Amino acid sequence: MAMPSAKWSRFGTSIFSVMTMAAMRNGSINLAQGFPNFDGPDAIKDAAIAAIRGNSNQYAHSHGIPKLRELLANRMNKVSKLEYNSENEVTVFSGATEALFCAFQAFINPGDEVITFAPFFDCYPAGAFSAGAKLVEVQLCIPDWTFTANDLESRWTPSTKAILVNTPHNPTGRVFTKSEMEIIANFAIKHDLLVITDEVYEELVYDDLPFTRMATLPGMRERTVVISSTAKTFSLTGWKIGYTFAPPELTRELRSVHQFTVFCAATPLQVGICAALELSDNYYKTLRLDYQERRDFLCAGLHKLGFKFHKPEGTYFVVADYSHLSKLPDTEFTLQLIETKKVALIPTSVFYTNPRDTAAGQHYVRFAFCKDLGTLKAGLDNLA
Ligand code: PMP
Ligand code: GLN
């Protein structure tokens, strides 16, 4: 019998799969895994269906169909004034997850260190591991999930090769301020680091707050790989259409890995997503306002229940302190909630390198508010 490789066994099953399966088994309300319980506009789905019925069913260009790359470059230019050439600076991936994996493979060598902020999205350690690198965490400071230049500096070693920055940030909902982004940029320039930015929540920034994109800061475009996704922006997380913007020499390396992971993202879905990028500005405004309403509704409910939290400036997550309710560690607490309250949440300690050593992660749970108001209300009622 074939023996499994021991290498990957340490990662077990993703917390998102664990919690969604537990929620289904127990008939619980799923405020755990971050997927909307509604779909993006019909116009996008219709375009993909037409593409399937038409003749868009064979492999696409490995780096993405030209029209989509062009639309992505136009959108980026519109929101940031950054100019990327769709021919050699824009690439389409099977989700931001694949793009992250390719970035680790393309730029990180065995023994390198990659700095990121904890808590962090669960595929970051796996990406670093796949490259033989070490993920070095800077823990965001509770209760406001901030950091200082010294926090970053204290993590630097001669092996540091890159910094991976996720803003708007999963799970805390932080949108890093311009001065925080400048701290990171100065650190990257000082130590000549590559910057990988994960901007998948770029359109989910609330209260008209500014969103500072790393590549817009002086000296950063040439050292930054921007990773984003259509998953959250168009409420189509199952389509897995992600993309990158990077200078030609970095894009070449990303494409080189991508051709041997999935070769190309699903062709008819790439065609469908073109219709998404042709939606008017009003679409993005409505998306933001609808999410802001869900955020405010959930936050008001959590406040009434005595949870303490930093109100998220972006994303569709709230990380809340439950220490007034239970002294159980977060993993046990979330399992108990699924059974006794029929609500599924995510324990946040899993978003740290050493979950058990992390005071920060021990009494915090993540709520996802990418659900209709009725579902959020039902979740809050169950908790009450
Ligand atoms: N980065 C972050 C921070 C995420 O929360 C997610 C989850 N969607 C991803 C990347 C992956 O995006 P995709 O679904 O496009 O692979
Ligand atoms: N990004 C989603 C979340 O944080 C989950 C994505 C996934 O399941 N891989 O909940």
Tab-separated table of C-alpha atoms and ligand atoms in Angstrom:
chain	number	residue	atom	x	y	z
A	1	MET	CA	0.000	0.000	0.000
A	2	ALA	CA	1.263	3.485	-0.834
A	3	MET	CA	2.355	5.360	2.286
A	4	PRO	CA	1.325	9.005	2.549
A	5	SER	CA	4.072	11.632	2.547
A	6	ALA	CA	4.824	12.591	6.140
A	7	LYS	CA	5.651	16.142	5.068
A	8	TRP	CA	2.156	17.576	4.904
A	9	SER	CA	0.540	15.648	7.740
A	10	ARG	CA	1.318	18.478	10.198
A	11	PHE	CA	-1.274	20.659	8.493
A	12	GLY	CA	-4.211	18.335	9.074
A	13	THR	CA	-7.563	19.616	7.823
A	14	SER	CA	-8.146	23.353	7.310
A	15	ILE	CA	-10.145	24.931	10.134
A	16	PHE	CA	-12.614	26.212	7.518
A	17	SER	CA	-13.469	22.688	6.375
A	18	VAL	CA	-13.569	21.416	9.958
A	19	MET	CA	-16.025	24.080	11.091
A	20	THR	CA	-18.242	23.975	8.005
A	21	MET	CA	-18.541	20.185	8.271
A	22	ALA	CA	-19.285	20.412	12.004
A	23	ALA	CA	-21.911	23.098	11.334
A	24	MET	CA	-23.606	20.877	8.743
A	25	ARG	CA	-23.544	17.845	11.034
A	26	ASN	CA	-25.100	19.781	13.898
A	27	GLY	CA	-27.522	21.880	11.883
A	28	SER	CA	-25.718	25.002	13.128
A	29	ILE	CA	-25.692	28.496	11.669
A	30	ASN	CA	-22.384	28.859	9.879
A	31	LEU	CA	-20.725	32.131	10.828
A	32	ALA	CA	-17.391	30.351	10.510
A	33	GLN	CA	-16.093	29.892	6.959
A	34	GLY	CA	-15.987	33.119	4.994
A	35	PHE	CA	-18.355	32.556	2.099
A	36	PRO	CA	-21.518	34.578	1.433
A	37	ASN	CA	-24.873	32.786	1.642
A	38	PHE	CA	-25.928	34.776	-1.427
A	39	ASP	CA	-24.468	34.881	-4.948
A	40	GLY	CA	-23.094	37.698	-7.071
A	41	PRO	CA	-25.157	39.301	-9.880
A	42	ASP	CA	-27.012	37.142	-12.412
A	43	ALA	CA	-25.325	39.019	-15.262
A	44	ILE	CA	-22.023	37.375	-14.281
A	45	LYS	CA	-23.537	33.909	-13.993
A	46	ASP	CA	-25.331	34.362	-17.340
A	47	ALA	CA	-22.056	35.304	-19.018
A	48	ALA	CA	-20.390	32.142	-17.705
A	49	ILE	CA	-23.341	29.977	-18.746
A	50	ALA	CA	-23.234	31.515	-22.231
A	51	ALA	CA	-19.485	30.822	-22.348
A	52	ILE	CA	-20.089	27.159	-21.491
A	53	ARG	CA	-22.836	26.890	-24.122
A	54	GLY	CA	-20.615	28.689	-26.606
A	55	ASN	CA	-17.051	27.807	-27.357
A	56	SER	CA	-15.071	28.725	-24.261
A	57	ASN	CA	-14.504	25.279	-22.894
A	58	GLN	CA	-10.902	24.476	-23.720
A	59	TYR	CA	-7.713	25.517	-21.984
A	60	ALA	CA	-7.223	29.269	-21.795
A	61	HIS	CA	-3.865	31.019	-22.173
A	62	SER	CA	-1.937	29.828	-19.174
A	63	HIS	CA	-1.691	33.354	-17.749
A	64	GLY	CA	-5.329	34.277	-18.356
A	65	ILE	CA	-7.567	35.308	-21.248
A	66	PRO	CA	-6.432	38.663	-22.702
A	67	LYS	CA	-9.758	40.429	-22.200
A	68	LEU	CA	-9.840	39.617	-18.492
A	69	ARG	CA	-6.250	40.735	-17.956
A	70	GLU	CA	-7.040	43.975	-19.715
A	71	LEU	CA	-10.175	44.596	-17.643
A	72	LEU	CA	-8.245	43.864	-14.438
A	73	ALA	CA	-5.513	46.323	-15.417
A	74	ASN	CA	-8.169	48.963	-16.204
A	75	ARG	CA	-9.906	48.461	-12.878
A	76	MET	CA	-6.619	48.666	-10.968
A	77	ASN	CA	-5.787	51.857	-12.812
A	78	LYS	CA	-9.174	53.329	-12.001
A	79	VAL	CA	-8.991	52.649	-8.261
A	80	SER	CA	-5.292	53.324	-7.693
A	81	LYS	CA	-3.850	55.185	-10.711
A	82	LEU	CA	-1.292	52.368	-10.917
A	83	GLU	CA	-0.531	51.317	-14.475
A	84	TYR	CA	0.084	47.657	-15.204
A	85	ASN	CA	0.611	46.231	-18.666
A	86	SER	CA	-1.904	43.426	-19.146
A	87	GLU	CA	0.515	41.612	-21.464
A	88	ASN	CA	3.359	41.055	-19.045
A	89	GLU	CA	2.299	42.331	-15.611
A	90	VAL	CA	-1.143	40.791	-14.993
A	91	THR	CA	-1.789	37.066	-14.447
A	92	VAL	CA	-4.948	35.091	-13.699
A	93	PHE	CA	-4.812	32.257	-11.150
A	94	SER	CA	-7.169	29.680	-9.677
A	95	GLY	CA	-7.936	31.918	-6.750
A	96	ALA	CA	-5.667	34.019	-4.585
A	97	THR	CA	-4.791	30.762	-2.818
A	98	GLU	CA	-3.003	29.462	-5.904
A	99	ALA	CA	-1.367	32.846	-6.501
A	100	LEU	CA	-0.001	32.829	-2.938
A	101	PHE	CA	1.343	29.325	-3.385
A	102	CYS	CA	2.990	30.299	-6.691
A	103	ALA	CA	4.516	33.412	-5.098
A	104	PHE	CA	6.117	31.307	-2.361
A	105	GLN	CA	7.433	28.842	-4.937
A	106	ALA	CA	8.638	31.542	-7.315
A	107	PHE	CA	10.512	33.818	-4.919
A	108	ILE	CA	11.327	32.004	-1.689
A	109	ASN	CA	14.234	29.611	-1.250
A	110	PRO	CA	14.778	26.925	1.381
A	111	GLY	CA	16.057	28.581	4.554
A	112	ASP	CA	14.561	31.979	3.734
A	113	GLU	CA	12.343	33.750	6.232
A	114	VAL	CA	9.085	35.489	5.380
A	115	ILE	CA	7.589	37.936	7.855
A	116	THR	CA	3.831	38.255	8.234
A	117	PHE	CA	1.357	39.596	10.784
A	118	ALA	CA	-0.397	37.183	13.126
A	119	PRO	CA	-3.182	36.228	13.293
A	120	PHE	CA	-2.850	35.203	9.622
A	121	PHE	CA	-4.842	33.402	6.939
A	122	ASP	CA	-4.289	29.662	7.208
A	123	CYS	CA	-2.622	29.028	3.858
A	124	TYR	CA	0.356	31.283	4.634
A	125	PRO	CA	2.258	28.756	6.772
A	126	ALA	CA	1.557	26.031	4.226
A	127	GLY	CA	2.901	28.244	1.439
A	128	ALA	CA	6.076	28.983	3.389
A	129	PHE	CA	6.472	25.311	4.257
A	130	SER	CA	6.079	24.300	0.607
A	131	ALA	CA	9.055	26.536	-0.218
A	132	GLY	CA	11.166	25.192	2.675
A	133	ALA	CA	10.992	28.632	4.298
A	134	LYS	CA	10.125	29.844	7.767
A	135	LEU	CA	7.106	32.056	8.382
A	136	VAL	CA	8.062	34.602	11.049
A	137	GLU	CA	5.149	36.274	12.764
A	138	VAL	CA	4.706	39.782	14.107
A	139	GLN	CA	1.763	39.560	16.480
A	140	LEU	CA	-0.707	42.405	16.064
A	141	CYS	CA	-1.229	44.116	19.382
A	142	ILE	CA	-4.553	43.633	21.165
A	143	PRO	CA	-7.071	45.291	21.456
A	144	ASP	CA	-6.590	47.400	18.306
A	145	TRP	CA	-4.487	44.952	16.291
A	146	THR	CA	-1.689	47.442	15.637
A	147	PHE	CA	2.101	47.150	15.299
A	148	THR	CA	5.155	49.386	15.465
A	149	ALA	CA	8.311	49.772	13.403
A	150	ASN	CA	10.210	48.144	16.290
A	151	ASP	CA	7.952	45.077	16.150
A	152	LEU	CA	8.973	44.594	12.522
A	153	GLU	CA	12.628	45.408	13.053
A	154	SER	CA	12.886	42.879	15.888
A	155	ARG	CA	11.887	40.085	13.512
A	156	TRP	CA	14.407	40.846	10.809
A	157	THR	CA	17.372	38.485	10.310
A	158	PRO	CA	19.856	38.155	7.439
A	159	SER	CA	17.613	35.337	6.152
A	160	THR	CA	14.553	37.579	5.800
A	161	LYS	CA	13.576	37.597	2.143
A	162	ALA	CA	10.042	38.942	2.011
A	163	ILE	CA	7.130	40.366	3.923
A	164	LEU	CA	3.579	39.218	3.279
A	165	VAL	CA	0.990	41.872	4.070
A	166	ASN	CA	-2.750	41.270	4.133
A	167	THR	CA	-4.885	44.406	4.209
A	168	PRO	CA	-7.854	44.591	4.704
A	169	HIS	CA	-6.832	41.954	7.192
A	170	ASN	CA	-8.359	38.524	7.770
A	171	PRO	CA	-9.304	37.807	10.553
A	172	THR	CA	-9.094	41.122	12.464
A	173	GLY	CA	-10.836	43.373	9.928
A	174	ARG	CA	-8.044	45.944	10.224
A	175	VAL	CA	-7.361	48.202	7.255
A	176	PHE	CA	-3.806	49.333	7.859
A	177	THR	CA	-3.427	53.112	7.924
A	178	LYS	CA	-1.191	54.971	5.522
A	179	SER	CA	1.401	55.424	8.257
A	180	GLU	CA	1.359	51.691	9.065
A	181	MET	CA	1.830	50.929	5.361
A	182	GLU	CA	4.710	53.424	5.246
A	183	ILE	CA	6.357	51.661	8.187
A	184	ILE	CA	6.204	48.413	6.232
A	185	ALA	CA	7.419	50.082	3.024
A	186	ASN	CA	10.396	51.705	4.775
A	187	PHE	CA	11.273	48.391	6.402
A	188	ALA	CA	11.103	46.618	3.014
A	189	ILE	CA	13.281	49.236	1.326
A	190	LYS	CA	15.799	49.324	4.175
A	191	HIS	CA	16.309	45.553	4.034
A	192	ASP	CA	15.689	45.143	0.294
A	193	LEU	CA	12.716	42.815	0.756
A	194	LEU	CA	10.124	41.574	-1.675
A	195	VAL	CA	6.601	42.543	-0.594
A	196	ILE	CA	3.675	40.259	-1.287
A	197	THR	CA	0.342	41.951	-0.622
A	198	ASP	CA	-2.874	40.018	-0.202
A	199	GLU	CA	-5.655	42.447	-1.110
A	200	VAL	CA	-8.571	40.057	-1.587
A	201	TYR	CA	-10.838	42.253	0.602
A	202	GLU	CA	-9.867	45.439	-1.275
A	203	GLU	CA	-13.483	46.391	-2.039
A	204	LEU	CA	-14.706	45.770	1.514
A	205	VAL	CA	-13.539	48.925	3.290
A	206	TYR	CA	-16.158	50.804	5.324
A	207	ASP	CA	-17.025	54.285	6.537
A	208	ASP	CA	-15.295	55.865	3.515
A	209	LEU	CA	-11.903	55.074	5.031
A	210	PRO	CA	-8.973	55.287	2.626
A	211	PHE	CA	-7.364	52.013	1.519
A	212	THR	CA	-3.619	52.418	1.037
A	213	ARG	CA	-2.207	50.030	-1.531
A	214	MET	CA	1.421	49.123	-0.955
A	215	ALA	CA	2.337	49.437	-4.635
A	216	THR	CA	1.271	53.104	-4.660
A	217	LEU	CA	3.904	54.111	-2.083
A	218	PRO	CA	7.194	55.539	-3.374
A	219	GLY	CA	9.674	52.860	-4.396
A	220	MET	CA	7.247	50.005	-3.802
A	221	ARG	CA	5.724	49.124	-7.175
A	222	GLU	CA	8.927	47.487	-8.369
A	223	ARG	CA	9.275	45.258	-5.298
A	224	THR	CA	5.594	44.376	-4.783
A	225	VAL	CA	3.556	41.397	-5.946
A	226	VAL	CA	-0.118	42.346	-5.580
A	227	ILE	CA	-2.436	39.382	-5.089
A	228	SER	CA	-6.199	39.702	-5.212
A	229	SER	CA	-9.309	37.741	-6.081
A	230	THR	CA	-12.782	38.101	-7.503
A	231	ALA	CA	-14.158	35.802	-4.776
A	232	LYS	CA	-15.248	38.395	-2.210
A	233	THR	CA	-15.774	41.329	-4.557
A	234	PHE	CA	-18.363	39.472	-6.623
A	235	SER	CA	-19.675	37.006	-4.000
A	236	LEU	CA	-18.536	34.031	-6.067
A	237	THR	CA	-16.035	32.307	-3.791
A	238	GLY	CA	-16.475	28.959	-5.528
A	239	TRP	CA	-15.295	30.257	-8.887
A	240	LYS	CA	-11.713	30.629	-7.727
A	241	ILE	CA	-10.600	33.387	-10.063
A	242	GLY	CA	-7.677	35.262	-8.540
A	243	TYR	CA	-5.016	37.465	-10.081
A	244	THR	CA	-1.706	39.240	-9.592
A	245	PHE	CA	-0.106	42.517	-10.610
A	246	ALA	CA	3.695	42.556	-10.621
A	247	PRO	CA	6.572	43.996	-12.665
A	248	PRO	CA	7.510	41.905	-15.745
A	249	GLU	CA	10.503	40.148	-14.191
A	250	LEU	CA	8.417	39.049	-11.177
A	251	THR	CA	5.402	38.155	-13.332
A	252	ARG	CA	7.608	35.898	-15.469
A	253	GLU	CA	8.528	33.846	-12.390
A	254	LEU	CA	4.934	33.646	-11.137
A	255	ARG	CA	3.722	32.432	-14.532
A	256	SER	CA	6.474	29.872	-14.656
A	257	VAL	CA	5.151	28.198	-11.475
A	258	HIS	CA	1.493	28.665	-12.419
A	259	GLN	CA	1.913	26.719	-15.676
A	260	PHE	CA	2.831	23.647	-13.604
A	261	THR	CA	0.242	23.978	-10.819
A	262	VAL	CA	-3.079	24.254	-12.657
A	263	PHE	CA	-1.826	25.637	-16.014
A	264	CYS	CA	-4.882	27.895	-16.349
A	265	ALA	CA	-7.960	28.977	-14.404
A	266	ALA	CA	-11.327	27.650	-15.666
A	267	THR	CA	-11.936	29.227	-19.089
A	268	PRO	CA	-15.713	29.878	-18.995
A	269	LEU	CA	-15.424	31.377	-15.521
A	270	GLN	CA	-12.746	33.755	-16.766
A	271	VAL	CA	-15.193	34.817	-19.491
A	272	GLY	CA	-17.959	35.177	-16.892
A	273	ILE	CA	-15.817	37.349	-14.649
A	274	CYS	CA	-15.254	39.747	-17.555
A	275	ALA	CA	-18.949	40.642	-17.186
A	276	ALA	CA	-18.287	41.340	-13.488
A	277	LEU	CA	-15.555	43.804	-14.351
A	278	GLU	CA	-17.931	45.573	-16.697
A	279	LEU	CA	-20.401	46.384	-13.884
A	280	SER	CA	-20.879	50.050	-13.038
A	281	ASP	CA	-19.304	51.792	-10.046
A	282	ASN	CA	-22.656	51.576	-8.345
A	283	TYR	CA	-22.135	47.833	-7.889
A	284	TYR	CA	-19.103	48.393	-5.652
A	285	LYS	CA	-20.849	51.127	-3.682
A	286	THR	CA	-23.878	48.929	-2.994
A	287	LEU	CA	-21.646	45.986	-2.047
A	288	ARG	CA	-19.854	48.140	0.506
A	289	LEU	CA	-23.006	49.662	1.963
A	290	ASP	CA	-24.734	46.282	2.249
A	291	TYR	CA	-21.724	44.847	4.060
A	292	GLN	CA	-21.469	47.892	6.278
A	293	GLU	CA	-25.089	47.322	7.327
A	294	ARG	CA	-24.339	43.651	8.123
A	295	ARG	CA	-21.236	44.659	10.071
A	296	ASP	CA	-23.162	47.224	12.110
A	297	PHE	CA	-25.970	44.765	12.775
A	298	LEU	CA	-23.625	42.030	13.967
A	299	CYS	CA	-21.473	44.406	16.010
A	300	ALA	CA	-24.541	45.869	17.767
A	301	GLY	CA	-25.726	42.348	18.608
A	302	LEU	CA	-22.305	41.241	19.871
A	303	HIS	CA	-22.015	44.389	21.965
A	304	LYS	CA	-25.369	43.609	23.621
A	305	LEU	CA	-24.132	40.124	24.403
A	306	GLY	CA	-21.089	41.563	26.168
A	307	PHE	CA	-18.419	40.619	23.627
A	308	LYS	CA	-15.462	42.993	23.355
A	309	PHE	CA	-13.994	43.641	19.918
A	310	HIS	CA	-12.286	46.135	17.646
A	311	LYS	CA	-14.943	47.206	15.148
A	312	PRO	CA	-13.637	46.051	11.766
A	313	GLU	CA	-12.752	48.750	9.249
A	314	GLY	CA	-12.883	46.227	6.421
A	315	THR	CA	-13.354	42.538	5.400
A	316	TYR	CA	-16.384	40.557	6.543
A	317	PHE	CA	-15.014	39.364	9.875
A	318	VAL	CA	-15.192	40.416	13.526
A	319	VAL	CA	-12.765	38.998	16.081
A	320	ALA	CA	-14.337	39.089	19.543
A	321	ASP	CA	-13.126	38.394	23.078
A	322	TYR	CA	-15.429	35.887	24.824
A	323	SER	CA	-13.597	35.726	28.154
A	324	HIS	CA	-16.739	37.012	29.980
A	325	LEU	CA	-18.538	33.844	28.879
A	326	SER	CA	-16.079	31.018	29.253
A	327	LYS	CA	-12.574	30.147	30.354
A	328	LEU	CA	-12.310	27.347	27.807
A	329	PRO	CA	-9.582	27.685	25.160
A	330	ASP	CA	-11.008	28.880	21.859
A	331	THR	CA	-10.971	25.543	20.023
A	332	GLU	CA	-12.957	23.829	22.790
A	333	PHE	CA	-15.212	26.858	23.132
A	334	THR	CA	-16.157	26.880	19.435
A	335	LEU	CA	-16.860	23.129	19.464
A	336	GLN	CA	-19.066	23.611	22.523
A	337	LEU	CA	-20.947	26.467	20.830
A	338	ILE	CA	-21.679	24.358	17.778
A	339	GLU	CA	-23.264	21.685	19.945
A	340	THR	CA	-25.023	23.749	22.561
A	341	LYS	CA	-25.882	26.980	20.710
A	342	LYS	CA	-25.937	25.769	17.114
A	343	VAL	CA	-23.589	28.514	15.955
A	344	ALA	CA	-20.295	27.803	14.190
A	345	LEU	CA	-17.399	30.257	14.618
A	346	ILE	CA	-13.653	30.107	13.997
A	347	PRO	CA	-11.173	29.869	16.908
A	348	THR	CA	-8.436	32.429	16.265
A	349	SER	CA	-5.525	30.629	17.926
A	350	VAL	CA	-5.177	28.542	14.754
A	351	PHE	CA	-4.048	31.713	12.983
A	352	TYR	CA	-0.806	31.808	14.994
A	353	THR	CA	2.371	29.758	14.636
A	354	ASN	CA	2.064	28.300	18.135
A	355	PRO	CA	-1.634	28.329	19.037
A	356	ARG	CA	-1.130	27.172	22.605
A	357	ASP	CA	1.572	29.740	23.433
A	358	THR	CA	-0.450	32.634	22.180
A	359	ALA	CA	-2.360	34.567	24.803
A	360	ALA	CA	-3.698	36.683	21.948
A	361	GLY	CA	-5.417	33.790	20.299
A	362	GLN	CA	-6.801	32.035	23.319
A	363	HIS	CA	-10.028	33.873	24.068
A	364	TYR	CA	-10.982	35.219	20.700
A	365	VAL	CA	-13.378	33.869	18.110
A	366	ARG	CA	-13.992	35.046	14.569
A	367	PHE	CA	-17.509	35.810	13.329
A	368	ALA	CA	-18.144	36.040	9.561
A	369	PHE	CA	-20.859	38.515	8.550
A	370	CYS	CA	-21.028	37.577	4.847
A	371	LYS	CA	-24.566	36.302	5.544
A	372	ASP	CA	-27.994	37.843	5.061
A	373	LEU	CA	-29.377	39.804	8.025
A	374	GLY	CA	-31.856	37.027	8.869
A	375	THR	CA	-29.018	34.534	9.286
A	376	LEU	CA	-27.008	36.970	11.383
A	377	LYS	CA	-30.055	37.582	13.583
A	378	ALA	CA	-30.641	33.844	13.975
A	379	GLY	CA	-26.998	33.393	14.973
A	380	LEU	CA	-27.217	36.174	17.563
A	381	ASP	CA	-30.523	34.813	18.898
A	382	ASN	CA	-28.949	31.381	19.325
A	383	LEU	CA	-26.020	32.868	21.195
A	384	ALA	CA	-28.278	34.916	23.467
B	1	PMP	N1	-6.323	35.587	1.284
B	1	PMP	C1	-7.173	35.816	2.300
B	1	PMP	C2	-6.790	36.772	3.370
B	1	PMP	C3	-8.402	35.148	2.349
B	1	PMP	O1	-9.233	35.354	3.366
B	1	PMP	C4	-8.724	34.238	1.328
B	1	PMP	C5	-10.009	33.479	1.423
B	1	PMP	N2	-10.813	33.673	0.419
B	1	PMP	C6	-7.815	34.050	0.279
B	1	PMP	C7	-6.615	34.735	0.301
B	1	PMP	C8	-8.068	33.088	-0.821
B	1	PMP	O2	-8.813	33.624	-1.861
B	1	PMP	P1	-9.375	32.698	-3.031
B	1	PMP	O3	-10.681	32.158	-2.585
B	1	PMP	O4	-9.474	33.595	-4.213
B	1	PMP	O5	-8.393	31.609	-3.252
B	2	GLN	N1	-11.047	32.987	3.319
B	2	GLN	C1	-12.093	32.228	3.918
B	2	GLN	C2	-12.105	32.496	5.405
B	2	GLN	O1	-11.200	33.087	5.924
B	2	GLN	C3	-11.981	30.742	3.749
B	2	GLN	C4	-11.352	30.263	2.516
B	2	GLN	C5	-11.165	28.780	2.572
B	2	GLN	O2	-12.016	28.079	3.046
B	2	GLN	N2	-10.049	28.339	2.129
B	2	GLN	O3	-13.003	32.072	6.067
